[in-house]
């Protein structure tokens, strides 16, 4: 199913690459880069399926090694392409970096397929029987996969909308076109990357929470679910406020010495307050998925995206980029609070049932 959707995406993007660039990237000539990048979609799909298989079994070694291998091959591949370009006397092109993405995805998939093949061979001696008819298995799968896919798809659409609306709104505030793109680049390339760096820990926690919570919930072990929620809230709150405190102290230093940009330090100190809510939102969302509430997560994330877009369209033309920073904070608080309320509601229903 994933491969079929992947090849459909390849066909769609390659035949409409010019349209995507004109509408979504304001006429930037990136059609050739999109065409190259589409070939990474099937590899990414296979990689995700195999990783999900091992996450469901609560095994993390093969997914972890594959992701490290992917990044290592990607960086090495780009470096080799740059060396080849230098030896040929030509300027390295952006397409070299895109080819690096494709090489990294392909290498990770080859490793995952080999590891999966070796793992399943060991289990062939034990006959496997489906506990449900095949049609019902697909129905159960789609009942979770469709909301999750819609969640990712809508999230990508709204992220693209935000990327288009922020520079436009900054121009309405009084920035020139180049200044608006520059400020947006500082925010996304410097500030967000730094703020989200500690989220690696909470994201890893989210991945492992899903199968554990799902298994405990469907077996009626509400005490284990409650314990997982409590521990998650405690860890994410402590980690989040520690990061907030750290960025408050070091934000200006990071902006000046790491990025050589004082504005990045100012934005970093302003935006650091979202850390606890970002960590809580991602882990609580994973718990909701484990409780079978994928549709609720979709609606929460959709509402949060609409909140940010309202701040962009209404606030930025009046008070500048501060409006977007406030919108980020409000939307992350909304996600954390509503996700927590939905978890409490689901647990109470299960207990009453």
Short mmCIF file of the C-alpha atoms (twelve columns), coordinates in Angstrom:
data_MODEL
# 
_entry.id   MODEL 
# 
loop_
_atom_site.group_PDB 
_atom_site.id 
_atom_site.type_symbol 
_atom_site.label_atom_id 
_atom_site.label_alt_id 
_atom_site.label_comp_id 
_atom_site.label_asym_id 
_atom_site.label_seq_id 
_atom_site.Cartn_x 
_atom_site.Cartn_y 
_atom_site.Cartn_z 
_atom_site.pdbx_PDB_model_num 
ATOM 1   C CA . UNK A 1   0.000   0.000   0.000   1 
ATOM 2   C CA . UNK A 2   2.779   2.407   0.919   1 
ATOM 3   C CA . UNK A 3   4.746   1.688   -2.267  1 
ATOM 4   C CA . UNK A 4   1.638   2.187   -4.401  1 
ATOM 5   C CA . UNK A 5   1.028   5.585   -2.780  1 
ATOM 6   C CA . UNK A 6   4.717   6.418   -3.187  1 
ATOM 7   C CA . UNK A 7   4.704   5.873   -6.929  1 
ATOM 8   C CA . UNK A 8   1.490   7.880   -7.208  1 
ATOM 9   C CA . UNK A 9   3.260   10.745  -5.402  1 
ATOM 10  C CA . UNK A 10  6.226   10.448  -7.779  1 
ATOM 11  C CA . UNK A 11  3.918   10.707  -10.785 1 
ATOM 12  C CA . UNK A 12  1.986   13.636  -9.279  1 
ATOM 13  C CA . UNK A 13  5.032   15.695  -8.321  1 
ATOM 14  C CA . UNK A 14  7.067   15.023  -11.463 1 
ATOM 15  C CA . UNK A 15  4.198   15.951  -13.765 1 
ATOM 16  C CA . UNK A 16  3.284   19.054  -11.741 1 
ATOM 17  C CA . UNK A 17  6.715   20.164  -10.511 1 
ATOM 18  C CA . UNK A 18  6.574   23.524  -12.321 1 
ATOM 19  C CA . UNK A 19  3.118   24.226  -10.870 1 
ATOM 20  C CA . UNK A 20  4.242   23.394  -7.325  1 
ATOM 21  C CA . UNK A 21  7.225   25.739  -7.667  1 
ATOM 22  C CA . UNK A 22  5.144   28.564  -9.088  1 
ATOM 23  C CA . UNK A 23  2.293   28.334  -6.571  1 
ATOM 24  C CA . UNK A 24  3.975   27.104  -3.386  1 
ATOM 25  C CA . UNK A 25  7.480   28.584  -3.740  1 
ATOM 26  C CA . UNK A 26  6.614   31.927  -5.317  1 
ATOM 27  C CA . UNK A 27  8.155   31.087  -8.698  1 
ATOM 28  C CA . UNK A 28  11.511  29.776  -7.406  1 
ATOM 29  C CA . UNK A 29  13.016  27.425  -9.978  1 
ATOM 30  C CA . UNK A 30  13.164  24.184  -8.015  1 
ATOM 31  C CA . UNK A 31  11.390  21.810  -10.395 1 
ATOM 32  C CA . UNK A 32  14.570  19.858  -11.158 1 
ATOM 33  C CA . UNK A 33  15.297  19.459  -7.437  1 
ATOM 34  C CA . UNK A 34  11.766  18.241  -6.761  1 
ATOM 35  C CA . UNK A 35  12.074  15.718  -9.591  1 
ATOM 36  C CA . UNK A 36  15.263  14.278  -8.085  1 
ATOM 37  C CA . UNK A 37  13.863  14.216  -4.553  1 
ATOM 38  C CA . UNK A 38  10.745  12.272  -5.565  1 
ATOM 39  C CA . UNK A 39  12.824  9.122   -6.069  1 
ATOM 40  C CA . UNK A 40  13.526  9.119   -2.325  1 
ATOM 41  C CA . UNK A 41  9.804   8.665   -1.519  1 
ATOM 42  C CA . UNK A 42  9.636   4.836   -2.041  1 
ATOM 43  C CA . UNK A 43  12.806  4.360   0.004   1 
ATOM 44  C CA . UNK A 44  11.371  6.502   2.809   1 
ATOM 45  C CA . UNK A 45  8.132   4.494   2.709   1 
ATOM 46  C CA . UNK A 46  9.912   1.134   3.035   1 
ATOM 47  C CA . UNK A 47  12.131  2.548   5.769   1 
ATOM 48  C CA . UNK A 48  9.116   3.773   7.764   1 
ATOM 49  C CA . UNK A 49  7.244   0.467   7.432   1 
ATOM 50  C CA . UNK A 50  10.170  -1.628  8.656   1 
ATOM 51  C CA . UNK A 51  10.951  0.795   11.492  1 
ATOM 52  C CA . UNK A 52  7.298   0.734   12.538  1 
ATOM 53  C CA . UNK A 53  7.394   -3.081  12.602  1 
ATOM 54  C CA . UNK A 54  10.275  -3.051  15.087  1 
ATOM 55  C CA . UNK A 55  8.826   -0.204  17.150  1 
ATOM 56  C CA . UNK A 56  5.642   -2.245  17.503  1 
ATOM 57  C CA . UNK A 57  7.740   -5.073  18.925  1 
ATOM 58  C CA . UNK A 58  9.489   -2.594  21.256  1 
ATOM 59  C CA . UNK A 59  12.824  -3.197  19.547  1 
ATOM 60  C CA . UNK A 60  14.859  -0.103  18.742  1 
ATOM 61  C CA . UNK A 61  18.295  -1.348  17.682  1 
ATOM 62  C CA . UNK A 62  17.612  -1.809  13.974  1 
ATOM 63  C CA . UNK A 63  15.661  1.488   13.562  1 
ATOM 64  C CA . UNK A 64  18.344  3.372   15.493  1 
ATOM 65  C CA . UNK A 65  21.197  1.900   13.447  1 
ATOM 66  C CA . UNK A 66  19.323  2.522   10.193  1 
ATOM 67  C CA . UNK A 67  18.758  6.202   11.032  1 
ATOM 68  C CA . UNK A 68  22.392  6.706   12.019  1 
ATOM 69  C CA . UNK A 69  23.436  4.912   8.839   1 
ATOM 70  C CA . UNK A 70  21.112  7.086   6.762   1 
ATOM 71  C CA . UNK A 71  22.606  10.309  8.118   1 
ATOM 72  C CA . UNK A 72  26.176  9.032   7.801   1 
ATOM 73  C CA . UNK A 73  25.691  7.929   4.195   1 
ATOM 74  C CA . UNK A 74  23.904  11.185  3.374   1 
ATOM 75  C CA . UNK A 75  26.700  13.385  4.734   1 
ATOM 76  C CA . UNK A 76  29.415  11.208  3.196   1 
ATOM 77  C CA . UNK A 77  27.607  11.132  -0.140  1 
ATOM 78  C CA . UNK A 78  27.266  14.922  -0.274  1 
ATOM 79  C CA . UNK A 79  30.934  15.313  0.701   1 
ATOM 80  C CA . UNK A 80  32.020  12.946  -2.095  1 
ATOM 81  C CA . UNK A 81  29.866  14.782  -4.640  1 
ATOM 82  C CA . UNK A 82  31.409  18.075  -3.526  1 
ATOM 83  C CA . UNK A 83  34.904  16.598  -3.914  1 
ATOM 84  C CA . UNK A 84  34.075  15.342  -7.397  1 
ATOM 85  C CA . UNK A 85  32.733  18.780  -8.341  1 
ATOM 86  C CA . UNK A 86  35.929  20.418  -7.054  1 
ATOM 87  C CA . UNK A 87  38.121  18.001  -9.029  1 
ATOM 88  C CA . UNK A 88  36.117  18.719  -12.180 1 
ATOM 89  C CA . UNK A 89  36.573  22.446  -11.631 1 
ATOM 90  C CA . UNK A 90  32.869  23.227  -11.312 1 
ATOM 91  C CA . UNK A 91  30.933  24.968  -8.562  1 
ATOM 92  C CA . UNK A 92  29.006  22.506  -6.346  1 
ATOM 93  C CA . UNK A 93  25.294  22.633  -7.104  1 
ATOM 94  C CA . UNK A 94  22.295  22.427  -4.794  1 
ATOM 95  C CA . UNK A 95  21.334  19.241  -6.630  1 
ATOM 96  C CA . UNK A 96  24.399  17.569  -5.101  1 
ATOM 97  C CA . UNK A 97  22.796  17.916  -1.655  1 
ATOM 98  C CA . UNK A 98  19.500  16.523  -2.982  1 
ATOM 99  C CA . UNK A 99  21.300  13.513  -4.450  1 
ATOM 100 C CA . UNK A 100 22.820  13.041  -0.993  1 
ATOM 101 C CA . UNK A 101 19.291  12.708  0.477   1 
ATOM 102 C CA . UNK A 102 18.477  10.021  -2.084  1 
ATOM 103 C CA . UNK A 103 21.727  8.134   -1.439  1 
ATOM 104 C CA . UNK A 104 21.162  8.211   2.332   1 
ATOM 105 C CA . UNK A 105 17.585  6.898   2.060   1 
ATOM 106 C CA . UNK A 106 18.645  4.113   -0.310  1 
ATOM 107 C CA . UNK A 107 21.482  3.009   1.983   1 
ATOM 108 C CA . UNK A 108 19.208  2.891   5.030   1 
ATOM 109 C CA . UNK A 109 16.619  0.831   3.147   1 
ATOM 110 C CA . UNK A 110 19.209  -1.709  2.006   1 
ATOM 111 C CA . UNK A 111 20.294  -2.179  5.625   1 
ATOM 112 C CA . UNK A 112 16.656  -2.437  6.852   1 
ATOM 113 C CA . UNK A 113 15.748  -5.009  4.197   1 
ATOM 114 C CA . UNK A 114 18.797  -7.129  5.045   1 
ATOM 115 C CA . UNK A 115 18.109  -6.936  8.789   1 
ATOM 116 C CA . UNK A 116 14.395  -7.669  8.285   1 
ATOM 117 C CA . UNK A 117 15.185  -10.654 6.078   1 
ATOM 118 C CA . UNK A 118 17.554  -12.139 8.648   1 
ATOM 119 C CA . UNK A 119 15.077  -11.534 11.485  1 
ATOM 120 C CA . UNK A 120 12.107  -13.130 9.734   1 
ATOM 121 C CA . UNK A 121 14.106  -16.191 8.627   1 
ATOM 122 C CA . UNK A 122 14.625  -17.073 12.270  1 
ATOM 123 C CA . UNK A 123 10.862  -17.047 12.825  1 
ATOM 124 C CA . UNK A 124 9.843   -19.131 9.814   1 
ATOM 125 C CA . UNK A 125 10.034  -22.327 11.865  1 
ATOM 126 C CA . UNK A 126 7.082   -21.154 13.966  1 
ATOM 127 C CA . UNK A 127 3.826   -21.214 11.956  1 
ATOM 128 C CA . UNK A 128 1.952   -17.925 12.085  1 
ATOM 129 C CA . UNK A 129 -1.819  -17.786 12.100  1 
ATOM 130 C CA . UNK A 130 -3.929  -14.719 11.588  1 
ATOM 131 C CA . UNK A 131 -6.275  -14.146 14.488  1 
ATOM 132 C CA . UNK A 132 -8.500  -12.006 12.257  1 
ATOM 133 C CA . UNK A 133 -9.652  -12.318 8.620   1 
ATOM 134 C CA . UNK A 134 -7.400  -10.449 6.190   1 
ATOM 135 C CA . UNK A 135 -10.124 -7.966  5.252   1 
ATOM 136 C CA . UNK A 136 -10.721 -7.092  8.902   1 
ATOM 137 C CA . UNK A 137 -6.972  -6.684  9.437   1 
ATOM 138 C CA . UNK A 138 -6.853  -4.137  6.594   1 
ATOM 139 C CA . UNK A 139 -9.923  -2.397  7.979   1 
ATOM 140 C CA . UNK A 140 -8.344  -2.074  11.424  1 
ATOM 141 C CA . UNK A 141 -5.104  -0.856  9.879   1 
ATOM 142 C CA . UNK A 142 -6.832  1.789   7.773   1 
ATOM 143 C CA . UNK A 143 -8.895  3.000   10.747  1 
ATOM 144 C CA . UNK A 144 -5.613  4.186   12.283  1 
ATOM 145 C CA . UNK A 145 -3.562  4.815   9.156   1 
ATOM 146 C CA . UNK A 146 -6.028  7.161   7.458   1 
ATOM 147 C CA . UNK A 147 -6.287  9.665   10.373  1 
ATOM 148 C CA . UNK A 148 -2.505  9.493   10.903  1 
ATOM 149 C CA . UNK A 149 -1.843  10.090  7.210   1 
ATOM 150 C CA . UNK A 150 -4.383  12.895  7.123   1 
ATOM 151 C CA . UNK A 151 -2.682  14.372  10.196  1 
ATOM 152 C CA . UNK A 152 0.711   14.412  8.476   1 
ATOM 153 C CA . UNK A 153 -0.748  15.638  5.184   1 
ATOM 154 C CA . UNK A 154 -2.738  18.481  6.728   1 
ATOM 155 C CA . UNK A 155 0.252   19.366  8.888   1 
ATOM 156 C CA . UNK A 156 2.441   19.635  5.799   1 
ATOM 157 C CA . UNK A 157 -0.149  21.742  3.989   1 
ATOM 158 C CA . UNK A 158 -0.507  24.152  6.893   1 
ATOM 159 C CA . UNK A 159 3.276   24.320  7.370   1 
ATOM 160 C CA . UNK A 160 3.588   25.289  3.720   1 
ATOM 161 C CA . UNK A 161 0.837   27.868  4.191   1 
ATOM 162 C CA . UNK A 162 2.701   29.342  7.166   1 
ATOM 163 C CA . UNK A 163 5.930   29.448  5.149   1 
ATOM 164 C CA . UNK A 164 4.157   31.428  2.437   1 
ATOM 165 C CA . UNK A 165 2.149   33.719  4.718   1 
ATOM 166 C CA . UNK A 166 4.940   34.816  7.084   1 
ATOM 167 C CA . UNK A 167 7.098   36.639  4.480   1 
ATOM 168 C CA . UNK A 168 3.948   38.115  2.922   1 
ATOM 169 C CA . UNK A 169 2.706   39.387  6.304   1 
ATOM 170 C CA . UNK A 170 6.156   40.780  7.149   1 
ATOM 171 C CA . UNK A 171 6.042   42.796  3.922   1 
ATOM 172 C CA . UNK A 172 2.656   44.140  5.045   1 
ATOM 173 C CA . UNK A 173 4.299   45.165  8.328   1 
ATOM 174 C CA . UNK A 174 6.889   47.205  6.416   1 
ATOM 175 C CA . UNK A 175 9.766   44.842  5.588   1 
ATOM 176 C CA . UNK A 176 11.171  44.712  2.079   1 
ATOM 177 C CA . UNK A 177 10.944  41.388  0.260   1 
ATOM 178 C CA . UNK A 178 14.590  40.497  0.915   1 
ATOM 179 C CA . UNK A 179 14.399  41.543  4.584   1 
ATOM 180 C CA . UNK A 180 11.250  39.490  5.103   1 
ATOM 181 C CA . UNK A 181 12.888  36.369  3.669   1 
ATOM 182 C CA . UNK A 182 16.017  37.032  5.711   1 
ATOM 183 C CA . UNK A 183 14.090  37.308  8.995   1 
ATOM 184 C CA . UNK A 184 12.071  34.203  8.150   1 
ATOM 185 C CA . UNK A 185 15.280  32.321  7.361   1 
ATOM 186 C CA . UNK A 186 16.760  33.317  10.736  1 
ATOM 187 C CA . UNK A 187 13.627  32.097  12.503  1 
ATOM 188 C CA . UNK A 188 13.344  28.731  10.751  1 
ATOM 189 C CA . UNK A 189 16.972  27.905  10.018  1 
ATOM 190 C CA . UNK A 190 18.567  29.113  13.254  1 
ATOM 191 C CA . UNK A 191 16.003  29.555  16.036  1 
ATOM 192 C CA . UNK A 192 13.661  26.604  15.368  1 
ATOM 193 C CA . UNK A 193 16.534  24.200  14.749  1 
ATOM 194 C CA . UNK A 194 18.053  25.140  18.115  1 
ATOM 195 C CA . UNK A 195 14.767  25.066  20.050  1 
ATOM 196 C CA . UNK A 196 13.808  21.675  18.589  1 
ATOM 197 C CA . UNK A 197 17.206  20.063  19.146  1 
ATOM 198 C CA . UNK A 198 16.396  18.821  22.700  1 
ATOM 199 C CA . UNK A 199 13.079  17.482  21.345  1 
ATOM 200 C CA . UNK A 200 15.064  14.487  20.075  1 
ATOM 201 C CA . UNK A 201 14.642  13.042  23.586  1 
ATOM 202 C CA . UNK A 202 10.873  13.601  23.752  1 
ATOM 203 C CA . UNK A 203 10.410  12.322  20.186  1 
ATOM 204 C CA . UNK A 204 12.240  9.097   21.075  1 
ATOM 205 C CA . UNK A 205 10.037  8.784   24.152  1 
ATOM 206 C CA . UNK A 206 6.947   9.300   21.974  1 
ATOM 207 C CA . UNK A 207 7.947   6.520   19.583  1 
ATOM 208 C CA . UNK A 208 8.330   3.998   22.409  1 
ATOM 209 C CA . UNK A 209 5.224   5.118   24.287  1 
ATOM 210 C CA . UNK A 210 2.817   4.294   21.461  1 
ATOM 211 C CA . UNK A 211 3.087   0.468   21.436  1 
ATOM 212 C CA . UNK A 212 3.328   0.273   25.230  1 
ATOM 213 C CA . UNK A 213 0.250   2.425   25.832  1 
ATOM 214 C CA . UNK A 214 -1.719  0.728   23.037  1 
ATOM 215 C CA . UNK A 215 -1.033  -2.750  24.414  1 
ATOM 216 C CA . UNK A 216 -1.811  -1.781  28.014  1 
ATOM 217 C CA . UNK A 217 -4.986  0.102   27.071  1 
ATOM 218 C CA . UNK A 218 -6.493  -2.687  24.974  1 
ATOM 219 C CA . UNK A 219 -5.680  -5.232  27.688  1 
ATOM 220 C CA . UNK A 220 -7.557  -3.088  30.213  1 
ATOM 221 C CA . UNK A 221 -4.433  -2.240  32.235  1 
ATOM 222 C CA . UNK A 222 -5.511  1.303   33.055  1 
ATOM 223 C CA . UNK A 223 -3.035  1.529   35.938  1 
ATOM 224 C CA . UNK A 224 -0.115  1.115   33.529  1 
ATOM 225 C CA . UNK A 225 -1.583  3.733   31.201  1 
ATOM 226 C CA . UNK A 226 -2.009  6.152   34.112  1 
ATOM 227 C CA . UNK A 227 1.569   5.514   35.218  1 
ATOM 228 C CA . UNK A 228 2.882   6.112   31.692  1 
ATOM 229 C CA . UNK A 229 0.980   9.404   31.432  1 
ATOM 230 C CA . UNK A 230 2.211   10.588  34.839  1 
ATOM 231 C CA . UNK A 231 5.843   9.699   34.115  1 
ATOM 232 C CA . UNK A 232 5.617   11.325  30.697  1 
ATOM 233 C CA . UNK A 233 4.249   14.578  32.080  1 
ATOM 234 C CA . UNK A 234 6.918   14.649  34.780  1 
ATOM 235 C CA . UNK A 235 9.852   13.968  32.434  1 
ATOM 236 C CA . UNK A 236 8.690   16.357  29.711  1 
ATOM 237 C CA . UNK A 237 7.930   19.141  32.185  1 
ATOM 238 C CA . UNK A 238 11.337  18.864  33.860  1 
ATOM 239 C CA . UNK A 239 13.149  18.608  30.521  1 
ATOM 240 C CA . UNK A 240 11.131  21.467  29.025  1 
ATOM 241 C CA . UNK A 241 11.741  23.935  31.829  1 
ATOM 242 C CA . UNK A 242 15.412  22.946  31.974  1 
ATOM 243 C CA . UNK A 243 15.722  23.798  28.262  1 
ATOM 244 C CA . UNK A 244 13.804  27.047  28.765  1 
ATOM 245 C CA . UNK A 245 16.112  28.064  31.587  1 
ATOM 246 C CA . UNK A 246 19.167  27.068  29.542  1 
ATOM 247 C CA . UNK A 247 18.106  29.040  26.469  1 
ATOM 248 C CA . UNK A 248 17.282  32.071  28.624  1 
ATOM 249 C CA . UNK A 249 20.839  32.063  29.927  1 
ATOM 250 C CA . UNK A 250 22.637  31.136  26.700  1 
ATOM 251 C CA . UNK A 251 20.306  32.453  23.972  1 
ATOM 252 C CA . UNK A 252 22.281  35.602  23.220  1 
ATOM 253 C CA . UNK A 253 25.576  33.691  23.326  1 
ATOM 254 C CA . UNK A 254 24.237  31.097  20.873  1 
ATOM 255 C CA . UNK A 255 23.031  33.823  18.512  1 
ATOM 256 C CA . UNK A 256 26.346  35.713  18.534  1 
ATOM 257 C CA . UNK A 257 28.888  32.886  18.667  1 
ATOM 258 C CA . UNK A 258 27.109  30.020  16.953  1 
ATOM 259 C CA . UNK A 259 25.097  31.820  14.264  1 
ATOM 260 C CA . UNK A 260 26.889  35.212  14.274  1 
ATOM 261 C CA . UNK A 261 23.484  36.857  14.382  1 
ATOM 262 C CA . UNK A 262 22.200  38.892  17.336  1 
ATOM 263 C CA . UNK A 263 18.584  38.728  16.110  1 
ATOM 264 C CA . UNK A 264 18.685  34.922  16.348  1 
ATOM 265 C CA . UNK A 265 19.635  35.241  20.021  1 
ATOM 266 C CA . UNK A 266 16.732  37.610  20.689  1 
ATOM 267 C CA . UNK A 267 14.215  35.296  19.020  1 
ATOM 268 C CA . UNK A 268 15.710  32.282  20.794  1 
ATOM 269 C CA . UNK A 269 15.172  33.821  24.219  1 
ATOM 270 C CA . UNK A 270 11.631  34.870  23.262  1 
ATOM 271 C CA . UNK A 271 10.625  31.476  21.874  1 
ATOM 272 C CA . UNK A 272 12.255  29.286  24.537  1 
ATOM 273 C CA . UNK A 273 9.057   29.313  26.621  1 
ATOM 274 C CA . UNK A 274 7.438   26.858  24.212  1 
ATOM 275 C CA . UNK A 275 9.881   24.057  25.148  1 
ATOM 276 C CA . UNK A 276 7.782   22.409  27.917  1 
ATOM 277 C CA . UNK A 277 4.644   22.503  25.770  1 
ATOM 278 C CA . UNK A 278 6.399   21.182  22.647  1 
ATOM 279 C CA . UNK A 279 7.741   18.207  24.592  1 
ATOM 280 C CA . UNK A 280 4.387   17.580  26.287  1 
ATOM 281 C CA . UNK A 281 2.430   17.960  23.043  1 
ATOM 282 C CA . UNK A 282 4.465   15.395  21.102  1 
ATOM 283 C CA . UNK A 283 4.408   12.744  23.831  1 
ATOM 284 C CA . UNK A 284 0.749   13.246  24.769  1 
ATOM 285 C CA . UNK A 285 -0.127  13.025  21.071  1 
ATOM 286 C CA . UNK A 286 1.671   9.685   20.890  1 
ATOM 287 C CA . UNK A 287 -0.282  8.479   23.921  1 
ATOM 288 C CA . UNK A 288 -3.521  9.510   22.208  1 
ATOM 289 C CA . UNK A 289 -2.524  7.452   19.175  1 
ATOM 290 C CA . UNK A 290 -1.909  4.486   21.463  1 
ATOM 291 C CA . UNK A 291 -5.373  4.966   22.941  1 
ATOM 292 C CA . UNK A 292 -6.884  4.811   19.454  1 
ATOM 293 C CA . UNK A 293 -7.675  8.552   19.333  1 
ATOM 294 C CA . UNK A 294 -5.850  9.381   16.096  1 
ATOM 295 C CA . UNK A 295 -8.803  11.450  14.863  1 
ATOM 296 C CA . UNK A 296 -8.714  13.567  18.032  1 
ATOM 297 C CA . UNK A 297 -5.011  14.247  17.465  1 
ATOM 298 C CA . UNK A 298 -5.793  15.290  13.908  1 
ATOM 299 C CA . UNK A 299 -8.427  17.796  15.045  1 
ATOM 300 C CA . UNK A 300 -6.158  19.178  17.797  1 
ATOM 301 C CA . UNK A 301 -3.270  19.755  15.395  1 
ATOM 302 C CA . UNK A 302 -5.622  21.269  12.823  1 
ATOM 303 C CA . UNK A 303 -6.986  23.737  15.387  1 
ATOM 304 C CA . UNK A 304 -3.442  24.623  16.503  1 
ATOM 305 C CA . UNK A 305 -2.419  25.320  12.900  1 
ATOM 306 C CA . UNK A 306 -5.426  27.590  12.449  1 
ATOM 307 C CA . UNK A 307 -4.426  29.480  15.620  1 
ATOM 308 C CA . UNK A 308 -0.925  30.120  14.224  1 
ATOM 309 C CA . UNK A 309 -2.290  31.221  10.862  1 
ATOM 310 C CA . UNK A 310 -4.659  33.681  12.570  1 
ATOM 311 C CA . UNK A 311 -1.730  35.189  14.480  1 
ATOM 312 C CA . UNK A 312 0.229   35.409  11.217  1 
ATOM 313 C CA . UNK A 313 -2.515  37.048  9.173   1 
ATOM 314 C CA . UNK A 314 -3.867  39.384  11.861  1 
ATOM 315 C CA . UNK A 315 -0.961  39.989  14.238  1 
ATOM 316 C CA . UNK A 316 2.189   40.217  12.088  1 
ATOM 317 C CA . UNK A 317 0.967   43.175  9.960   1 
ATOM 318 C CA . UNK A 318 0.342   45.063  13.229  1 
ATOM 319 C CA . UNK A 319 3.184   44.151  15.619  1 
ATOM 320 C CA . UNK A 320 5.611   42.220  13.420  1 
ATOM 321 C CA . UNK A 321 7.178   38.813  13.995  1 
ATOM 322 C CA . UNK A 322 6.383   38.905  17.718  1 
ATOM 323 C CA . UNK A 323 2.826   37.961  16.763  1 
ATOM 324 C CA . UNK A 324 4.009   34.690  15.233  1 
ATOM 325 C CA . UNK A 325 6.099   33.897  18.299  1 
ATOM 326 C CA . UNK A 326 3.044   34.463  20.494  1 
ATOM 327 C CA . UNK A 327 1.004   32.332  18.115  1 
ATOM 328 C CA . UNK A 328 3.511   29.489  18.436  1 
ATOM 329 C CA . UNK A 329 3.301   29.671  22.233  1 
ATOM 330 C CA . UNK A 330 -0.515  29.758  22.308  1 
ATOM 331 C CA . UNK A 331 -0.839  26.888  19.817  1 
ATOM 332 C CA . UNK A 332 1.609   24.650  21.726  1 
ATOM 333 C CA . UNK A 333 -0.173  25.348  25.030  1 
ATOM 334 C CA . UNK A 334 -3.452  24.492  23.293  1 
ATOM 335 C CA . UNK A 335 -2.075  21.166  22.001  1 
ATOM 336 C CA . UNK A 336 -0.686  20.140  25.405  1 
ATOM 337 C CA . UNK A 337 -3.809  21.087  27.392  1 
ATOM 338 C CA . UNK A 338 -6.401  19.626  25.008  1 
ATOM 339 C CA . UNK A 339 -4.379  16.421  24.500  1 
ATOM 340 C CA . UNK A 340 -4.223  15.966  28.265  1 
ATOM 341 C CA . UNK A 341 -7.976  16.483  28.597  1 
ATOM 342 C CA . UNK A 342 -8.669  13.956  25.811  1 
ATOM 343 C CA . UNK A 343 -6.450  11.370  27.535  1 
ATOM 344 C CA . UNK A 344 -8.301  11.886  30.824  1 
ATOM 345 C CA . UNK A 345 -11.632 11.528  29.027  1 
ATOM 346 C CA . UNK A 346 -10.564 8.314   27.271  1 
ATOM 347 C CA . UNK A 347 -9.274  6.762   30.487  1 
ATOM 348 C CA . UNK A 348 -12.503 7.565   32.345  1 
ATOM 349 C CA . UNK A 349 -14.604 6.008   29.559  1 
ATOM 350 C CA . UNK A 350 -12.472 2.884   29.586  1 
ATOM 351 C CA . UNK A 351 -12.775 2.627   33.385  1 
ATOM 352 C CA . UNK A 352 -16.548 3.093   33.255  1 
ATOM 353 C CA . UNK A 353 -16.826 0.490   30.518  1 
# 
